[in-house]
């Protein structure tokens, strides 16, 4: 088994708040993460892809192609945005790191499959201490 | 000369926008940094203090004291906040990294002087690529 | 599959020495790591937990809860201690990174299960070049 | 399951070019990576080994032994070399990170097996954004 | 005093060799760094600029402008090149990190002055252990 | 002005305790750092040297020579030791990071001068959050 990992970064605002809860309940459960005026992060994204070596190139897939895909489909729409307000993918959703990681998986999976490879893991670091890894719906 | 550096971190939302300019002008000058719905960062702060060794302790100043000072005066009021909306220090100010670094200097300088040491540098990393260092008004 | 990783750190002294061996044999096998006057490390701990998303919070488990658990059960008893002398968990044991990682797993596994999640991996970095990952007794 | 990871580094020149293709085709597929005068990287290598704890030492295998093995068999022959021209392992091969990672696996696997442990993963970072992980031919 | 630092990266091949010396002498003085088939590095560049805050923007200079300048004048001509063979700035020069750092200073100083700021330091990391800082001809 | 920085690392045990104070006073002032059974750190050392370029080599001084000097004079005697008990330099001294940094300066200054360069700064990181920089007795 051979996998390849590409790192990208984006800076965004967000907050954690369940719309079915009162402000007090949100504050109790999410603490400062529910600050109504938002906070933000330098998100660090690691996308891992599994595949076979193409004997002509020595590549699983072209890392430049993967970087460009991530820039077009994830970094450009997420970077310097408010994930809750500006990014349609999160309309009506909680914007936890878990859900952002799953959403990134859903955004890029088909493009990677179309290249003959398989999306293996989406890892998203919210801070240097906190990370989420999504390994897809079938594992 | 002997200096000591303490690192702390905070995550906050902000935007760059000159209130005297139109939205178009702000967009032209600040690009995505002026997104009206905010964005955010994991700010990384390095505070450097200059002093003499206290022969009883071997310390310039107690790093735990410095960490506690930064947590009380900077991290607690800035972390998981919107710097423009939630932090009174930035009322009526541009919230560039330059101005945040200078403000942090102003917040902590007297406390460090009162301990018999001298504030030497405030370095603030906005991202892994962008940093500001403020060396005080007299250098 | 969805996993979440929390990083914590602790600084501790230790040494490697098999009590059934002579000093010469310990020196031969463990080299400088068996220095009778101890040495120490800044240990860096990554705890990975597996689970389902709670639809109310968007979380697998609350990262703040996990951080507090690690601080109470691991960082507080291990940090600024001598692992061999001060930490009862290592009484009569070799204090290799392998055994410290397994011990941390044993200390925290039940608490994580009680929260409805599953402990997936304990990774312990002894230096920037040397790490151990314990994946539990059933894998 | 218990694994152990050792990090080593080497600096080398290389280029990507398929000898069956014209310069134009190589330029089109590999872009700047096919620059005929070479370019280079600080490669960062993580070797992960799986095994049981030896009760006498508390070790899976001796990390110093593993570091010495990697220095002798990988770092010494690769470091400050041109991977295409100076390293016989790559004669007639594409020198992509994928193929370098697989080659490192092949170079060290038998030595690790002879120590009673199992090679689990070879991870090779070409830059801070691009990595390959090889998990062996049987996974 | 207020300074601002921008990080950029480039990957390049080079070798160290004094053209007035024999191969043996070069090997004796430069060791593996004089390998005739080249080696390479992931160079990490930190450019520090000194200036006053522009009250309209809150900036010393626009970090995006500085990043674009470095990409156009340094990263684009140096990245994925052989510094000795492909970059005219090093024709007839030793390509030590010292000389690369000074050359970068000379390439960008006038553009920064033209923006009303002052180039303060060029720091160039060749590896994680080896760095050069050039503070200009007047300090 | 041109400076060069070399990084080295060592892992050691130490404690903070003023021999003229009671255990209670030491505990009150130094907290956990005075634990009688020691604790330890992965110290990270950055040595900065100032000088002119040698036109034959393009070097201020040979970084390999500097690395070897630091290994012989600092890393070898300090690594995997107890700084208080095993290292004669600290006999009768407080082993704060400040005093370790100054001692390293004193150990290496003459050798660097003898090479025609000038020791400029010794930076010692005790943890990722705590550092000391010693700039010598004349600044």
Short mmCIF file of C-alpha atoms in Angstrom, two decimals, chain A residues 4 53-65, chain D residues 12-41 43 82-85 90 92-101 124 126-127 130 132, chain E residues 13 80-81:
data_model
loop_
_atom_site.label_atom_id
_atom_site.label_comp_id
_atom_site.label_asym_id
_atom_site.label_seq_id
_atom_site.Cartn_x
_atom_site.Cartn_y
_atom_site.Cartn_z
CA UNK A 4 0.67 10.36 -0.55
CA UNK A 53 2.43 3.96 -9.10
CA UNK A 54 2.00 5.09 -12.70
CA UNK A 55 5.11 3.59 -14.34
CA UNK A 56 5.46 6.51 -16.77
CA UNK A 57 5.67 9.15 -14.05
CA UNK A 58 6.66 7.30 -10.89
CA UNK A 59 3.68 9.09 -9.27
CA UNK A 60 0.53 7.89 -7.50
CA UNK A 61 -1.00 11.14 -8.66
CA UNK A 62 0.64 14.44 -9.49
CA UNK A 63 1.08 16.36 -6.21
CA UNK A 64 0.83 19.63 -8.11
CA UNK A 65 -2.56 18.54 -9.47
CA UNK D 12 20.14 15.39 -2.08
CA UNK D 13 19.75 16.54 -5.68
CA UNK D 14 17.43 14.84 -8.15
CA UNK D 15 15.24 15.43 -11.19
CA UNK D 16 12.13 13.86 -12.61
CA UNK D 17 12.36 12.81 -16.24
CA UNK D 18 11.14 9.80 -18.18
CA UNK D 19 13.99 8.72 -20.47
CA UNK D 20 11.46 7.51 -23.05
CA UNK D 21 10.01 10.99 -23.42
CA UNK D 22 11.21 14.11 -25.23
CA UNK D 23 12.42 17.09 -23.21
CA UNK D 24 9.19 18.88 -24.17
CA UNK D 25 7.02 16.03 -22.88
CA UNK D 26 9.04 15.83 -19.64
CA UNK D 27 8.70 19.58 -19.18
CA UNK D 28 4.97 19.34 -19.86
CA UNK D 29 4.41 16.53 -17.34
CA UNK D 30 6.97 17.30 -14.65
CA UNK D 31 7.32 21.07 -15.05
CA UNK D 32 10.23 22.49 -13.09
CA UNK D 33 10.91 19.11 -11.48
CA UNK D 34 12.48 18.03 -14.77
CA UNK D 35 15.02 20.90 -14.84
CA UNK D 36 18.01 19.32 -16.63
CA UNK D 37 20.49 20.89 -14.22
CA UNK D 38 18.77 19.28 -11.21
CA UNK D 39 17.21 20.70 -8.07
CA UNK D 40 17.25 19.29 -4.54
CA UNK D 41 15.56 18.76 -1.20
CA UNK D 43 14.38 14.88 2.69
CA UNK D 82 22.60 13.21 -6.69
CA UNK D 83 20.00 10.45 -6.34
CA UNK D 84 19.83 9.94 -10.13
CA UNK D 85 23.57 9.87 -10.78
CA UNK D 90 18.02 4.38 -8.77
CA UNK D 92 17.30 3.21 -14.71
CA UNK D 93 14.48 4.32 -12.40
CA UNK D 94 12.34 7.41 -12.07
CA UNK D 95 13.43 9.22 -8.89
CA UNK D 96 10.01 10.24 -7.59
CA UNK D 97 9.48 10.37 -3.82
CA UNK D 98 7.24 7.30 -4.20
CA UNK D 99 10.08 5.28 -5.68
CA UNK D 100 12.66 6.57 -3.19
CA UNK D 101 10.36 5.53 -0.31
CA UNK D 124 9.37 10.36 3.25
CA UNK D 126 10.11 15.88 0.21
CA UNK D 127 8.96 19.30 1.39
CA UNK D 130 4.52 16.84 0.16
CA UNK D 132 4.82 9.70 0.64
CA UNK E 13 20.56 22.16 -6.16
CA UNK E 80 13.79 24.05 -8.74
CA UNK E 81 17.02 25.40 -10.22
#
